[in-house]
Amino acid sequence: MNFNEFVTDLDGKRCVKCEKDAKFTGVDPKKAWYCQECFIQMVRNKFRSALSKKKIYKDADARETLIVFDGTPSGAFLLHQIDDALKQITYKRLMVKPTVLVLVSVTDPEKIQHVMDRVQDIKTALLENVDWIIAHVACCMYTEVKDFDNTKCNGTEKIPEYIEMLSACTVPTYREELKRIMREKCLQKISEALHISKCMVPDDADILGRLAIDQLCLGRGGSLSPIVTVLDKRNNFMLIRPLCDVSKKEVVIYNYLCGIDKHCIQIAGTNSEVKSVQSLTDSFIRTLEDEKFYSTINTVLSTASKIHNTTSGKDGSHCSLCFIESADDLCATCLAIRKTCTGDLINRFIQ
């Protein structure tokens, strides 16, 4: 990346931490500017703070965690933070026992092989002495617990079923939401197979902010908090989002400064150009950012974190498909998804 992409109007700017000449800013350039060293430390602190506030690893017997690497800049950032935290000497080490899950969603065999080759290179630089597992998101199609082989991309034999499942959903908005739900189902199945109850995902603030608006449009406004905050606790499974306070811009600058860009891989499939609530949300947020409403994502996430469902699922019942609190077997959104799906593949996700 070009350094000039990150530098704008630096005349007279001073680091808010040490008073050196400032070079970088986070989400809002009207507020805090940092020198290079303080910027790197600021982003690291956001990651560590998200985990320490919730005291996730206070139990010494439950430190095994699945670290999801999806090839994105945020995924590479997460790997680097875990690697750095385990090697930490100056500050307190992060007491976590990681297993890296490389989650693939491309379907072309040549691209999958390319991912496997690239992973071998990345393993020599980051988290070399931990277990790495490569799995396709199509693992969500398994109907029973499988043993995972760390020498291949697991789940590729289920890709035709995975494609058929998505194709069966006829409404683009619901198809995108089903894809998100299937990804979470995949993570849960893999965690169950590996007997690891915690799963750390590289969802940054920009992803979660857009997700919050998506879910509001889909009628899940009363259950936003567990979907977009640090912890999402489920039955014997916990999703952890340590990048919930880190913006995509901060990730990109950090990766550039620390030379992490080289660890990104094209793992995810290309997004469809078909209009959907998700694509309109993305366009809406981009327009606001272009018009210098820099705090949009922070405002959305701050509000979403305070929203809790006080009516549905008071007895602890959850939707069988997406797992949000629901008095019925399926929430209204998932019921609509089911109705738009042809065939009966959708039924294997409803337990």
Tab-separated table of C-alpha atoms in Angstrom:
chain	number	residue	atom	x	y	z
A	1	MET	CA	0.000	0.000	0.000
A	2	ASN	CA	1.067	3.574	-0.680
A	3	PHE	CA	2.038	5.533	2.429
A	4	ASN	CA	0.405	8.641	0.941
A	5	GLU	CA	-2.991	6.957	1.190
A	6	PHE	CA	-2.820	7.405	4.964
A	7	VAL	CA	-1.384	10.927	5.148
A	8	THR	CA	-3.672	13.975	4.962
A	9	ASP	CA	-3.253	17.566	6.175
A	10	LEU	CA	-0.470	17.000	8.689
A	11	ASP	CA	0.531	20.652	9.139
A	12	GLY	CA	0.890	21.355	12.845
A	13	LYS	CA	-0.527	18.014	13.985
A	14	ARG	CA	0.881	16.661	17.247
A	15	CYS	CA	0.553	13.200	18.769
A	16	VAL	CA	-2.020	13.233	21.560
A	17	LYS	CA	0.128	10.840	23.595
A	18	CYS	CA	3.698	12.075	23.331
A	19	GLU	CA	3.603	15.443	21.479
A	20	LYS	CA	5.776	14.172	18.614
A	21	ASP	CA	4.828	15.067	15.054
A	22	ALA	CA	1.627	13.200	14.230
A	23	LYS	CA	1.296	11.066	11.119
A	24	PHE	CA	-1.768	8.870	11.576
A	25	THR	CA	-5.327	9.123	12.791
A	26	GLY	CA	-8.047	6.608	13.538
A	27	VAL	CA	-11.673	6.895	12.514
A	28	ASP	CA	-12.145	10.635	13.009
A	29	PRO	CA	-9.307	12.912	11.771
A	30	LYS	CA	-10.917	15.847	13.606
A	31	LYS	CA	-10.022	14.226	16.920
A	32	ALA	CA	-6.942	12.231	17.870
A	33	TRP	CA	-3.734	12.073	15.814
A	34	TYR	CA	-0.764	9.859	16.659
A	35	CYS	CA	2.864	9.338	15.837
A	36	GLN	CA	3.686	5.930	14.380
A	37	GLU	CA	4.673	4.291	17.674
A	38	CYS	CA	1.663	5.591	19.601
A	39	PHE	CA	-0.732	4.672	16.797
A	40	ILE	CA	0.471	1.056	16.831
A	41	GLN	CA	0.158	0.919	20.614
A	42	MET	CA	-3.305	2.494	20.533
A	43	VAL	CA	-4.629	-0.171	18.155
A	44	ARG	CA	-3.027	-2.966	20.181
A	45	ASN	CA	-4.632	-1.600	23.340
A	46	LYS	CA	-8.080	-1.695	21.727
A	47	PHE	CA	-7.628	-5.393	21.009
A	48	ARG	CA	-6.355	-6.252	24.495
A	49	SER	CA	-8.977	-4.075	26.195
A	50	ALA	CA	-11.870	-5.829	24.441
A	51	LEU	CA	-10.710	-9.155	25.926
A	52	SER	CA	-9.667	-7.963	29.379
A	53	LYS	CA	-12.903	-6.072	30.100
A	54	LYS	CA	-14.925	-9.276	29.772
A	55	LYS	CA	-12.371	-11.412	31.679
A	56	ILE	CA	-12.769	-14.130	29.073
A	57	TYR	CA	-9.672	-16.078	30.097
A	58	LYS	CA	-9.923	-15.875	33.862
A	59	ASP	CA	-10.675	-19.631	33.951
A	60	ALA	CA	-7.394	-21.506	33.487
A	61	ASP	CA	-9.239	-24.636	32.363
A	62	ALA	CA	-10.963	-22.959	29.388
A	63	ARG	CA	-8.208	-21.189	27.464
A	64	GLU	CA	-8.326	-23.280	24.302
A	65	THR	CA	-9.608	-21.041	21.519
A	66	LEU	CA	-10.237	-21.405	17.823
A	67	ILE	CA	-8.677	-18.406	16.036
A	68	VAL	CA	-10.418	-17.824	12.708
A	69	PHE	CA	-8.278	-16.602	9.803
A	70	ASP	CA	-10.303	-15.687	6.725
A	71	GLY	CA	-7.506	-14.164	4.649
A	72	THR	CA	-8.744	-10.581	5.064
A	73	PRO	CA	-6.623	-7.719	6.482
A	74	SER	CA	-8.606	-8.058	9.734
A	75	GLY	CA	-7.879	-11.795	9.784
A	76	ALA	CA	-4.150	-11.168	9.340
A	77	PHE	CA	-4.307	-8.503	12.054
A	78	LEU	CA	-5.949	-10.961	14.463
A	79	LEU	CA	-3.281	-13.605	13.827
A	80	HIS	CA	-0.556	-11.020	14.409
A	81	GLN	CA	-2.149	-9.864	17.681
A	82	ILE	CA	-2.410	-13.419	19.015
A	83	ASP	CA	1.162	-14.151	17.964
A	84	ASP	CA	2.408	-10.932	19.565
A	85	ALA	CA	0.409	-11.472	22.771
A	86	LEU	CA	1.806	-14.982	23.261
A	87	LYS	CA	5.380	-13.707	22.875
A	88	GLN	CA	4.837	-10.682	25.112
A	89	ILE	CA	7.514	-9.942	27.696
A	90	THR	CA	7.005	-6.249	28.498
A	91	TYR	CA	3.274	-6.577	29.115
A	92	LYS	CA	1.102	-9.347	30.469
A	93	ARG	CA	0.873	-12.305	28.107
A	94	LEU	CA	-2.526	-13.296	26.763
A	95	MET	CA	-3.318	-16.596	28.444
A	96	VAL	CA	-4.855	-18.379	25.490
A	97	LYS	CA	-4.146	-21.741	23.862
A	98	PRO	CA	-4.833	-21.089	20.165
A	99	THR	CA	-5.764	-23.391	17.311
A	100	VAL	CA	-5.847	-21.551	13.995
A	101	LEU	CA	-8.766	-22.262	11.691
A	102	VAL	CA	-8.252	-21.106	8.107
A	103	LEU	CA	-11.826	-20.660	6.904
A	104	VAL	CA	-12.145	-20.908	3.107
A	105	SER	CA	-15.182	-19.914	1.046
A	106	VAL	CA	-13.825	-19.908	-2.523
A	107	THR	CA	-15.080	-22.929	-4.463
A	108	ASP	CA	-12.564	-23.234	-7.305
A	109	PRO	CA	-10.142	-26.185	-6.664
A	110	GLU	CA	-7.126	-24.237	-7.967
A	111	LYS	CA	-7.846	-21.320	-5.637
A	112	ILE	CA	-8.285	-23.687	-2.706
A	113	GLN	CA	-4.899	-25.256	-3.476
A	114	HIS	CA	-3.374	-21.773	-3.665
A	115	VAL	CA	-4.748	-21.040	-0.195
A	116	MET	CA	-3.187	-24.224	1.167
A	117	ASP	CA	0.180	-23.327	-0.337
A	118	ARG	CA	0.057	-19.789	1.069
A	119	VAL	CA	-0.887	-21.063	4.524
A	120	GLN	CA	2.308	-23.102	4.630
A	121	ASP	CA	4.289	-19.889	4.154
A	122	ILE	CA	2.303	-17.929	6.742
A	123	LYS	CA	2.750	-20.682	9.341
A	124	THR	CA	6.508	-20.128	9.298
A	125	ALA	CA	6.015	-16.483	10.294
A	126	LEU	CA	3.006	-16.508	12.630
A	127	LEU	CA	1.952	-18.996	15.314
A	128	GLU	CA	4.322	-21.654	14.018
A	129	ASN	CA	4.075	-23.915	17.053
A	130	VAL	CA	0.284	-24.236	17.206
A	131	ASP	CA	-2.178	-26.433	15.316
A	132	TRP	CA	-3.512	-25.112	12.003
A	133	ILE	CA	-6.649	-26.499	10.371
A	134	ILE	CA	-7.953	-25.557	6.926
A	135	ALA	CA	-11.679	-25.976	6.406
A	136	HIS	CA	-14.226	-24.848	3.858
A	137	VAL	CA	-17.346	-23.104	5.076
A	138	ALA	CA	-19.229	-26.008	3.453
A	139	CYS	CA	-18.434	-27.946	6.647
A	140	CYS	CA	-21.723	-26.480	7.848
A	141	MET	CA	-23.426	-29.122	5.680
A	142	TYR	CA	-22.169	-31.995	7.853
A	143	THR	CA	-24.976	-33.694	9.742
A	144	GLU	CA	-22.675	-35.338	12.272
A	145	VAL	CA	-19.409	-34.543	14.035
A	146	LYS	CA	-16.381	-35.202	11.807
A	147	ASP	CA	-12.700	-35.740	12.487
A	148	PHE	CA	-10.651	-32.982	10.871
A	149	ASP	CA	-7.454	-33.631	8.943
A	150	ASN	CA	-4.788	-30.914	9.226
A	151	THR	CA	-3.155	-31.988	5.957
A	152	LYS	CA	-6.014	-30.986	3.635
A	153	CYS	CA	-8.870	-28.552	3.171
A	154	ASN	CA	-11.703	-30.197	5.083
A	155	GLY	CA	-15.273	-30.062	3.821
A	156	THR	CA	-14.582	-29.662	0.089
A	157	GLU	CA	-16.741	-32.705	-0.689
A	158	LYS	CA	-19.707	-30.732	0.664
A	159	ILE	CA	-19.217	-27.735	-1.651
A	160	PRO	CA	-21.900	-28.860	-4.159
A	161	GLU	CA	-24.452	-29.121	-1.329
A	162	TYR	CA	-23.352	-25.737	0.024
A	163	ILE	CA	-23.834	-24.103	-3.375
A	164	GLU	CA	-27.184	-25.853	-3.796
A	165	MET	CA	-28.293	-24.587	-0.379
A	166	LEU	CA	-27.501	-20.968	-1.227
A	167	SER	CA	-29.025	-21.272	-4.691
A	168	ALA	CA	-32.228	-22.616	-3.152
A	169	CYS	CA	-32.772	-19.290	-1.371
A	170	THR	CA	-34.515	-17.146	-3.975
A	171	VAL	CA	-34.372	-13.725	-2.264
A	172	PRO	CA	-30.904	-12.026	-2.389
A	173	THR	CA	-31.252	-10.376	1.031
A	174	TYR	CA	-32.203	-13.646	2.724
A	175	ARG	CA	-29.492	-15.481	0.766
A	176	GLU	CA	-26.821	-13.166	2.189
A	177	GLU	CA	-28.217	-13.603	5.690
A	178	LEU	CA	-28.332	-17.385	5.234
A	179	LYS	CA	-24.688	-17.293	4.158
A	180	ARG	CA	-23.799	-15.485	7.402
A	181	ILE	CA	-25.780	-17.978	9.479
A	182	MET	CA	-24.161	-20.940	7.685
A	183	ARG	CA	-20.723	-19.506	8.446
A	184	GLU	CA	-21.559	-19.383	12.146
A	185	LYS	CA	-22.991	-22.911	11.987
A	186	CYS	CA	-19.742	-24.030	10.379
A	187	LEU	CA	-17.670	-22.501	13.190
A	188	GLN	CA	-19.875	-24.129	15.786
A	189	LYS	CA	-19.630	-27.575	14.159
A	190	ILE	CA	-15.840	-27.345	13.882
A	191	SER	CA	-15.519	-26.143	17.479
A	192	GLU	CA	-17.663	-29.054	18.607
A	193	ALA	CA	-15.552	-31.537	16.643
A	194	LEU	CA	-12.333	-30.154	18.147
A	195	HIS	CA	-13.830	-29.898	21.664
A	196	ILE	CA	-13.016	-26.180	21.800
A	197	SER	CA	-15.771	-24.005	23.243
A	198	LYS	CA	-14.354	-20.556	22.358
A	199	CYS	CA	-14.061	-19.159	18.835
A	200	MET	CA	-12.380	-15.821	18.060
A	201	VAL	CA	-13.467	-14.177	14.785
A	202	PRO	CA	-11.879	-11.237	12.874
A	203	ASP	CA	-15.023	-9.102	12.639
A	204	ASP	CA	-13.914	-5.464	12.847
A	205	ALA	CA	-16.040	-2.431	13.761
A	206	ASP	CA	-16.956	-1.669	10.144
A	207	ILE	CA	-18.268	-5.192	9.569
A	208	LEU	CA	-20.237	-5.163	12.823
A	209	GLY	CA	-21.653	-1.682	12.248
A	210	ARG	CA	-23.010	-2.709	8.869
A	211	LEU	CA	-24.286	-5.955	10.369
A	212	ALA	CA	-26.182	-4.019	13.042
A	213	ILE	CA	-28.040	-2.004	10.413
A	214	ASP	CA	-28.675	-5.160	8.352
A	215	GLN	CA	-30.211	-6.902	11.356
A	216	LEU	CA	-32.328	-3.868	12.163
A	217	CYS	CA	-33.716	-3.965	8.619
A	218	LEU	CA	-34.349	-7.704	8.945
A	219	GLY	CA	-36.478	-7.232	12.053
A	220	ARG	CA	-33.953	-8.303	14.702
A	221	GLY	CA	-33.642	-4.855	16.272
A	222	GLY	CA	-34.463	-6.187	19.711
A	223	SER	CA	-31.551	-8.627	19.728
A	224	LEU	CA	-28.669	-6.538	18.374
A	225	SER	CA	-26.367	-6.593	21.391
A	226	PRO	CA	-25.137	-10.232	21.297
A	227	ILE	CA	-24.785	-10.070	17.497
A	228	VAL	CA	-22.352	-7.126	17.395
A	229	THR	CA	-20.602	-6.960	20.781
A	230	VAL	CA	-17.510	-8.747	22.110
A	231	LEU	CA	-19.241	-11.879	23.396
A	232	ASP	CA	-21.987	-14.032	21.946
A	233	LYS	CA	-22.593	-16.927	24.339
A	234	ARG	CA	-24.465	-19.952	23.058
A	235	ASN	CA	-24.972	-23.519	24.232
A	236	ASN	CA	-21.436	-24.790	24.955
A	237	PHE	CA	-20.080	-22.323	22.393
A	238	MET	CA	-18.828	-18.750	22.582
A	239	LEU	CA	-18.138	-16.326	19.715
A	240	ILE	CA	-15.523	-13.703	20.611
A	241	ARG	CA	-15.092	-10.497	18.591
A	242	PRO	CA	-11.935	-8.776	19.915
A	243	LEU	CA	-11.812	-6.323	16.968
A	244	CYS	CA	-15.251	-4.849	17.695
A	245	ASP	CA	-13.662	-1.481	18.582
A	246	VAL	CA	-11.038	-1.495	15.819
A	247	SER	CA	-12.020	0.128	12.525
A	248	LYS	CA	-11.055	-1.226	9.131
A	249	LYS	CA	-8.999	1.918	8.523
A	250	GLU	CA	-7.006	1.312	11.709
A	251	VAL	CA	-6.432	-2.315	10.698
A	252	VAL	CA	-5.178	-1.321	7.246
A	253	ILE	CA	-2.771	1.306	8.623
A	254	TYR	CA	-1.506	-1.047	11.343
A	255	ASN	CA	-0.925	-3.839	8.829
A	256	TYR	CA	0.953	-1.451	6.556
A	257	LEU	CA	3.200	-0.196	9.366
A	258	CYS	CA	3.927	-3.687	10.706
A	259	GLY	CA	4.331	-5.420	7.315
A	260	ILE	CA	1.333	-7.713	7.758
A	261	ASP	CA	-0.211	-7.142	4.312
A	262	LYS	CA	1.862	-10.001	2.913
A	263	HIS	CA	-0.142	-12.447	5.062
A	264	CYS	CA	-3.493	-11.691	3.419
A	265	ILE	CA	-4.995	-14.326	1.103
A	266	GLN	CA	-7.968	-14.271	-1.251
A	267	ILE	CA	-10.023	-16.853	0.639
A	268	ALA	CA	-13.530	-15.426	0.481
A	269	GLY	CA	-15.721	-15.818	-2.582
A	270	THR	CA	-16.649	-12.728	-4.574
A	271	ASN	CA	-19.803	-10.914	-3.514
A	272	SER	CA	-22.787	-10.863	-5.827
A	273	GLU	CA	-23.732	-7.601	-7.520
A	274	VAL	CA	-27.418	-8.335	-6.956
A	275	LYS	CA	-29.159	-5.650	-4.913
A	276	SER	CA	-29.925	-6.639	-1.340
A	277	VAL	CA	-30.376	-4.999	2.048
A	278	GLN	CA	-26.719	-5.771	2.764
A	279	SER	CA	-25.428	-4.074	-0.410
A	280	LEU	CA	-27.660	-1.041	0.218
A	281	THR	CA	-26.404	-0.791	3.800
A	282	ASP	CA	-22.819	-0.826	2.570
A	283	SER	CA	-23.582	1.894	0.019
A	284	PHE	CA	-25.355	3.975	2.677
A	285	ILE	CA	-22.414	3.792	5.111
A	286	ARG	CA	-19.890	4.615	2.367
A	287	THR	CA	-21.904	7.686	1.383
A	288	LEU	CA	-21.957	8.937	4.981
A	289	GLU	CA	-18.211	8.388	5.313
A	290	ASP	CA	-17.555	10.238	2.040
A	291	GLU	CA	-19.584	13.136	3.429
A	292	LYS	CA	-17.305	13.145	6.503
A	293	PHE	CA	-19.723	11.609	9.008
A	294	TYR	CA	-16.807	9.699	10.484
A	295	SER	CA	-18.499	8.568	13.695
A	296	THR	CA	-21.388	6.732	12.028
A	297	ILE	CA	-20.080	3.221	12.774
A	298	ASN	CA	-19.136	4.079	16.358
A	299	THR	CA	-22.564	5.585	16.988
A	300	VAL	CA	-24.354	2.577	15.520
A	301	LEU	CA	-22.318	0.095	17.588
A	302	SER	CA	-22.616	2.136	20.768
A	303	THR	CA	-26.391	2.195	20.387
A	304	ALA	CA	-26.631	-1.470	19.353
A	305	SER	CA	-24.669	-2.627	22.407
A	306	LYS	CA	-27.387	-1.202	24.643
A	307	ILE	CA	-30.288	-2.940	22.903
A	308	HIS	CA	-31.492	-6.146	24.546
A	309	ASN	CA	-34.568	-8.237	23.925
A	310	THR	CA	-36.898	-7.956	26.917
A	311	THR	CA	-39.941	-9.706	25.464
A	312	SER	CA	-39.019	-12.767	23.388
A	313	GLY	CA	-37.228	-15.792	24.764
A	314	LYS	CA	-37.526	-14.877	28.448
A	315	ASP	CA	-37.256	-18.558	29.320
A	316	GLY	CA	-33.906	-18.819	27.532
A	317	SER	CA	-35.368	-20.176	24.294
A	318	HIS	CA	-33.596	-19.371	21.043
A	319	CYS	CA	-34.192	-19.541	17.317
A	320	SER	CA	-33.098	-22.947	15.992
A	321	LEU	CA	-31.446	-21.387	12.955
A	322	CYS	CA	-29.764	-18.106	13.984
A	323	PHE	CA	-29.815	-18.603	17.781
A	324	ILE	CA	-31.146	-15.162	18.722
A	325	GLU	CA	-33.646	-15.051	21.578
A	326	SER	CA	-37.029	-16.159	20.323
A	327	ALA	CA	-40.187	-17.495	21.911
A	328	ASP	CA	-40.807	-19.600	18.802
A	329	ASP	CA	-38.736	-22.353	17.219
A	330	LEU	CA	-37.814	-19.965	14.415
A	331	CYS	CA	-37.642	-16.176	14.688
A	332	ALA	CA	-39.687	-14.205	12.146
A	333	THR	CA	-36.639	-13.561	9.948
A	334	CYS	CA	-35.527	-17.187	9.830
A	335	LEU	CA	-39.093	-18.267	9.178
A	336	ALA	CA	-39.084	-15.958	6.142
A	337	ILE	CA	-35.730	-17.423	5.038
A	338	ARG	CA	-37.137	-20.930	5.300
A	339	LYS	CA	-40.166	-20.006	3.215
A	340	THR	CA	-38.002	-18.583	0.422
A	341	CYS	CA	-35.831	-21.729	0.222
A	342	THR	CA	-36.836	-24.454	-2.204
A	343	GLY	CA	-36.089	-28.090	-1.368
A	344	ASP	CA	-35.466	-29.476	2.105
A	345	LEU	CA	-31.727	-28.822	2.658
A	346	ILE	CA	-32.608	-25.936	4.960
A	347	ASN	CA	-34.174	-28.386	7.424
A	348	ARG	CA	-30.814	-29.865	8.431
A	349	PHE	CA	-29.931	-26.561	10.139
A	350	ILE	CA	-33.079	-26.470	12.215
A	351	GLN	CA	-32.547	-28.553	15.319
